[in-house]
Tab-separated table of C-alpha atoms in Angstrom:
chain	number	residue	atom	x	y	z
A	351	MET	CA	12.289	10.123	11.802
A	352	SER	CA	10.399	7.016	13.411
A	353	ARG	CA	6.709	6.871	14.176
A	354	GLU	CA	7.777	6.826	17.831
A	355	GLU	CA	10.018	9.903	17.534
A	356	LYS	CA	7.565	11.933	15.655
A	357	TYR	CA	4.764	11.288	18.296
A	358	SER	CA	6.852	11.216	21.496
A	359	GLY	CA	5.300	13.041	24.430
A	360	ARG	CA	1.920	13.282	22.747
A	361	THR	CA	0.842	9.601	23.137
A	362	ILE	CA	-1.289	7.294	25.296
A	363	ARG	CA	1.005	4.152	25.888
A	364	SER	CA	-2.089	1.976	26.768
A	365	VAL	CA	-3.646	2.749	23.375
A	366	GLN	CA	-0.426	2.025	21.618
A	367	LEU	CA	-0.164	-1.400	23.416
A	368	SER	CA	-3.686	-2.043	22.226
A	369	PHE	CA	-2.620	-1.440	18.804
A	370	ARG	CA	0.480	-3.464	19.043
A	371	LEU	CA	-1.573	-6.490	20.058
A	372	ILE	CA	-4.010	-5.997	16.968
A	373	GLU	CA	-0.816	-5.988	14.775
A	374	ALA	CA	0.653	-9.012	16.475
A	375	LEU	CA	-2.698	-10.946	15.897
A	376	GLN	CA	-2.777	-9.689	12.384
A	377	VAL	CA	0.443	-11.602	11.580
A	378	GLN	CA	-0.759	-14.725	13.523
A	379	GLY	CA	-3.918	-15.627	15.018
A	380	GLY	CA	-4.510	-18.380	17.879
A	381	VAL	CA	-1.742	-16.793	20.133
A	382	GLY	CA	-1.996	-17.149	23.864
A	383	VAL	CA	-1.216	-14.643	26.556
A	384	SER	CA	2.152	-16.012	27.439
A	385	ASP	CA	3.401	-15.671	23.952
A	386	LEU	CA	2.093	-12.094	23.331
A	387	ALA	CA	3.458	-11.004	26.701
A	388	SER	CA	6.895	-12.350	25.629
A	389	LYS	CA	6.593	-10.876	22.179
A	390	LEU	CA	5.490	-7.482	23.076
A	391	GLY	CA	7.779	-7.243	26.280
A	392	HIS	CA	4.884	-6.727	28.863
A	393	SER	CA	3.409	-8.849	31.879
A	394	LYS	CA	0.870	-11.426	31.255
A	395	SER	CA	-1.534	-9.563	33.506
A	396	THR	CA	-1.165	-6.337	31.411
A	397	ILE	CA	-1.548	-8.054	28.109
A	398	TYR	CA	-4.592	-10.070	29.490
A	399	SER	CA	-6.299	-6.681	30.597
A	400	HIS	CA	-5.954	-5.410	27.065
A	401	LEU	CA	-6.941	-8.440	25.476
A	402	ARG	CA	-10.191	-8.449	27.699
A	403	THR	CA	-11.089	-4.876	26.840
A	404	LEU	CA	-10.419	-5.647	23.120
A	405	GLU	CA	-12.693	-8.596	23.378
A	406	GLN	CA	-15.518	-6.583	24.970
A	407	GLU	CA	-15.398	-4.161	22.079
A	408	ASN	CA	-15.546	-7.134	19.646
A	409	ILE	CA	-12.199	-6.509	18.337
A	410	VAL	CA	-10.623	-9.914	19.213
A	411	VAL	CA	-12.149	-13.447	19.849
A	412	GLN	CA	-10.759	-15.981	22.267
A	413	GLU	CA	-10.740	-19.533	21.145
A	414	GLU	CA	-9.154	-22.752	22.454
A	415	SER	CA	-5.952	-21.964	20.519
A	416	GLY	CA	-5.650	-18.519	21.634
A	417	TYR	CA	-6.831	-15.036	20.539
A	418	ARG	CA	-7.524	-13.954	17.017
A	419	LEU	CA	-8.920	-10.815	15.432
A	420	SER	CA	-12.644	-10.725	14.930
A	421	LEU	CA	-14.573	-10.263	11.834
A	422	ARG	CA	-15.460	-6.986	12.895
A	423	MET	CA	-12.274	-5.842	11.691
A	424	LEU	CA	-13.432	-6.805	8.044
A	425	ASP	CA	-16.505	-4.361	8.556
A	426	ILE	CA	-14.129	-1.521	9.768
A	427	ALA	CA	-11.785	-2.156	6.946
A	428	ASN	CA	-14.685	-2.178	4.339
A	429	SER	CA	-16.027	1.170	5.834
A	430	VAL	CA	-12.661	2.808	5.497
A	431	ARG	CA	-12.324	1.821	1.885
A	432	ASN	CA	-15.888	3.003	1.142
A	433	GLN	CA	-15.009	6.442	2.880
A	434	PHE	CA	-12.672	7.065	-0.013
A	435	GLY	CA	-15.109	9.300	-1.931
A	436	ASN	CA	-14.595	7.712	-5.645
A	437	TYR	CA	-14.060	4.053	-4.514
A	438	GLU	CA	-16.830	2.759	-6.710
A	439	VAL	CA	-15.364	4.538	-9.885
A	440	VAL	CA	-11.808	3.191	-8.968
A	441	ARG	CA	-13.003	-0.447	-8.535
A	442	LYS	CA	-14.968	-0.668	-11.649
A	443	GLU	CA	-11.919	0.865	-13.776
A	444	VAL	CA	-9.233	-1.213	-12.119
A	445	ASN	CA	-11.384	-4.518	-12.479
A	446	LYS	CA	-11.766	-3.527	-16.175
A	447	LEU	CA	-7.901	-2.963	-16.613
A	448	ALA	CA	-7.305	-6.366	-15.152
A	449	ASN	CA	-9.817	-8.063	-17.397
A	450	GLU	CA	-8.440	-6.514	-20.355
A	451	THR	CA	-4.931	-7.272	-19.674
A	452	GLY	CA	-5.217	-10.575	-17.835
A	453	GLU	CA	-2.820	-9.151	-15.210
A	454	ILE	CA	-2.868	-7.788	-11.796
A	455	ALA	CA	-4.207	-4.150	-11.561
A	456	GLN	CA	-4.223	-2.110	-8.522
A	457	PHE	CA	-5.017	1.219	-7.102
A	458	GLY	CA	-3.001	2.876	-4.230
A	459	ILE	CA	-2.540	6.044	-2.302
A	460	GLU	CA	0.251	7.495	-0.194
A	461	GLU	CA	-0.055	7.149	3.570
A	462	TYR	CA	2.643	7.544	6.326
A	463	GLY	CA	5.482	7.591	3.562
A	464	LYS	CA	4.403	4.283	2.002
A	465	ILE	CA	1.894	3.099	-0.717
A	466	SER	CA	-1.330	1.610	0.515
A	467	TYR	CA	-3.299	-0.421	-1.729
A	468	LEU	CA	-6.851	0.411	-1.815
A	469	HIS	CA	-8.083	-2.020	-4.611
A	470	LYS	CA	-6.736	-4.906	-6.380
A	471	SER	CA	-8.038	-7.113	-9.261
A	472	THR	CA	-6.882	-10.364	-10.690
A	473	GLY	CA	-6.844	-11.048	-14.515
A	474	ASP	CA	-6.917	-14.599	-15.909
A	475	GLN	CA	-3.164	-14.716	-16.526
A	476	ALA	CA	-2.067	-13.076	-13.237
A	477	VAL	CA	0.808	-14.058	-10.911
A	478	GLU	CA	0.479	-13.335	-7.354
A	479	THR	CA	1.986	-10.060	-5.967
A	480	ALA	CA	2.649	-8.343	-2.828
A	481	SER	CA	-0.212	-5.907	-3.313
A	482	ASP	CA	-2.974	-7.154	-1.047
A	483	ILE	CA	-5.580	-4.704	-0.248
A	484	GLY	CA	-4.608	-2.535	2.818
A	485	LYS	CA	-0.833	-3.629	2.651
A	486	GLN	CA	1.865	-1.184	2.518
A	487	GLN	CA	5.010	-1.187	0.544
A	488	PRO	CA	7.757	1.212	0.176
A	489	LEU	CA	7.150	4.205	-2.207
A	490	TYR	CA	10.937	4.170	-3.553
A	491	SER	CA	10.667	0.593	-5.035
A	492	THR	CA	7.262	0.389	-6.446
A	493	ALA	CA	5.808	1.904	-9.588
A	494	LEU	CA	2.743	3.321	-7.839
A	495	GLY	CA	4.887	4.795	-5.038
A	496	LYS	CA	7.263	6.379	-7.234
A	497	THR	CA	4.486	7.658	-9.544
A	498	ILE	CA	2.854	9.282	-6.787
A	499	LEU	CA	6.032	11.082	-5.382
A	500	ALA	CA	6.888	12.201	-8.867
A	501	HIS	CA	3.652	14.092	-9.023
A	502	LEU	CA	3.530	15.543	-5.500
A	503	SER	CA	4.605	19.141	-5.003
A	504	ARG	CA	8.371	19.392	-4.804
A	505	GLN	CA	7.991	20.359	-1.132
A	506	LYS	CA	5.971	17.366	-0.209
A	507	MET	CA	8.162	15.182	-2.295
A	508	TYR	CA	11.280	16.335	-0.514
A	509	GLU	CA	9.818	16.161	2.872
A	510	ILE	CA	8.765	12.373	2.182
A	511	THR	CA	12.155	11.339	0.478
A	512	SER	CA	14.288	12.768	3.258
A	513	ARG	CA	12.692	10.355	5.754
A	514	ILE	CA	13.192	7.116	3.616
A	515	ASP	CA	15.047	4.324	5.191
A	516	TYR	CA	16.220	2.628	2.164
A	517	SER	CA	16.535	-1.217	1.924
A	518	LYS	CA	17.819	-3.247	-0.882
A	519	LYS	CA	14.925	-5.598	-1.787
A	520	THR	CA	16.292	-6.834	-5.102
A	521	PRO	CA	19.526	-6.118	-7.090
A	522	ASN	CA	17.607	-3.328	-9.066
A	523	THR	CA	16.395	-1.421	-5.879
A	524	ILE	CA	16.996	2.276	-5.700
A	525	THR	CA	18.946	2.746	-2.285
A	526	ASN	CA	19.907	6.538	-2.285
A	527	THR	CA	17.887	9.950	-2.546
A	528	SER	CA	20.019	11.178	-5.394
A	529	ASP	CA	19.179	8.310	-7.697
A	530	LEU	CA	15.551	8.405	-6.619
A	531	HIS	CA	15.110	12.001	-7.468
A	532	GLU	CA	16.729	11.438	-10.926
A	533	GLU	CA	14.105	8.573	-11.522
A	534	LEU	CA	11.227	10.770	-10.233
A	535	GLU	CA	12.221	13.460	-12.790
A	536	GLN	CA	11.953	11.044	-15.646
A	537	ILE	CA	8.551	9.697	-14.358
A	538	SER	CA	7.163	13.232	-14.165
A	539	GLU	CA	8.356	13.934	-17.867
A	540	ARG	CA	6.866	10.798	-19.474
A	541	GLY	CA	3.667	10.516	-17.301
A	542	TYR	CA	4.169	7.092	-15.897
A	543	GLY	CA	6.513	5.140	-13.450
A	544	VAL	CA	8.040	1.552	-13.730
A	545	ASP	CA	9.043	-0.957	-11.302
A	546	ASP	CA	11.821	-2.789	-13.087
A	547	GLU	CA	12.046	-5.873	-10.602
A	548	GLU	CA	12.867	-3.340	-7.879
A	549	ASN	CA	10.388	-4.742	-5.167
A	550	ILE	CA	10.133	-8.485	-6.237
A	551	GLU	CA	12.701	-10.190	-8.579
A	552	GLY	CA	10.930	-11.430	-11.814
A	553	LEU	CA	7.995	-8.878	-11.564
A	554	ARG	CA	7.598	-5.462	-13.267
A	555	CYS	CA	4.821	-2.829	-12.819
A	556	VAL	CA	3.802	0.160	-14.752
A	557	ALA	CA	1.607	2.972	-13.047
A	558	ALA	CA	0.093	6.294	-13.930
A	559	PRO	CA	-0.847	9.050	-11.501
A	560	VAL	CA	-4.580	9.724	-10.773
A	561	LYS	CA	-5.107	13.459	-10.116
A	562	LYS	CA	-7.991	15.825	-8.849
A	563	GLY	CA	-7.213	19.254	-10.126
A	564	ASP	CA	-3.477	19.713	-9.599
A	565	THR	CA	-3.329	17.278	-6.659
A	566	VAL	CA	-2.250	13.565	-7.104
A	567	PHE	CA	-4.371	11.556	-4.950
A	568	GLY	CA	-3.310	7.914	-5.945
A	569	ALA	CA	-1.852	5.733	-8.876
A	570	VAL	CA	-3.212	2.886	-10.814
A	571	GLY	CA	-0.941	0.187	-12.216
A	572	ILE	CA	-0.543	-3.315	-13.740
A	573	THR	CA	2.015	-5.956	-12.696
A	574	GLY	CA	3.223	-9.155	-14.178
A	575	PRO	CA	6.381	-11.143	-14.905
A	576	SER	CA	9.061	-9.507	-16.717
A	577	SER	CA	8.824	-12.173	-19.386
A	578	ARG	CA	5.537	-10.638	-20.414
A	579	PHE	CA	6.205	-7.196	-19.255
A	580	THR	CA	9.150	-6.365	-21.654
A	581	LYS	CA	10.417	-2.990	-21.564
A	582	GLN	CA	9.267	-2.549	-25.376
A	583	ARG	CA	5.737	-3.538	-24.550
A	584	ILE	CA	5.459	-1.267	-21.251
A	585	GLU	CA	6.718	1.779	-23.506
A	586	ASN	CA	4.507	0.962	-26.557
A	587	SER	CA	1.298	-0.505	-24.976
A	588	LEU	CA	0.914	-0.922	-21.292
A	589	SER	CA	1.987	2.532	-20.312
A	590	ASP	CA	-0.971	3.707	-22.561
A	591	LYS	CA	-3.368	1.448	-20.843
A	592	VAL	CA	-2.685	2.660	-17.363
A	593	LYS	CA	-2.649	6.170	-18.468
A	594	SER	CA	-6.191	5.617	-20.180
A	595	THR	CA	-7.595	4.105	-16.989
A	596	SER	CA	-6.146	6.891	-15.045
A	597	ASN	CA	-7.861	9.418	-17.255
A	598	ILE	CA	-11.136	7.647	-16.952
A	599	ILE	CA	-10.912	7.773	-13.198
A	600	GLU	CA	-10.062	11.330	-13.229
A	601	LEU	CA	-12.942	12.253	-15.453
A	602	ASN	CA	-15.545	10.298	-13.523
A	603	THR	CA	-14.361	11.727	-10.257
A	604	LYS	CA	-14.419	15.288	-11.659
A	605	PHE	CA	-18.173	14.906	-12.691
A	606	SER	CA	-19.428	12.552	-9.959
């Protein structure tokens, strides 16, 4: 079910259009009214009215090249992240994991059927990944996403997986629910998940769930080139590192 189908009949279209404008300017700044009107399929007068309102609220800035998002968006984003109760604990331990391994370390949560990255830290040997803070990626093709799915209640897991629209991102990407459920069973048994070049060719990731009581609220992982992230190293070393980091976050959250 699409977002539009889920909320049809209970939405305010003018608010939706304002957010479509924000999303368009997120992709590309310095865009004029005409280009935005063409992209979003609305009249220039309608687009201009929305932009003027967003400008009055300090959400967008008008420059010679066109409109862009204002730096107030950074303030909003930081506030959202800090509202996550144990963010400082997560930040400290993810940074430590990146420093110890030299790789990319990240923490993510499930939102709207995707993995959303709350924090990312870059080690001295790291290669760039698609796990930028705030960015959303599919659950089914990422180690963090699959790990969270595997540790949700069965009802919640089935609810999410029944709505997945699969896309083959690499030759290794899981593209059907049956195979995904089989993979999730294995993750649940061993306590960690692996992205075996399923999201980006040449990169592997290993992740462990982070729980509060019986509820999984996120996952912590490390990502690196498959040449360094051999299957043997993942099994014998890296999986223990992410599970150890997960345990520390859980303990500090429990007693904070």
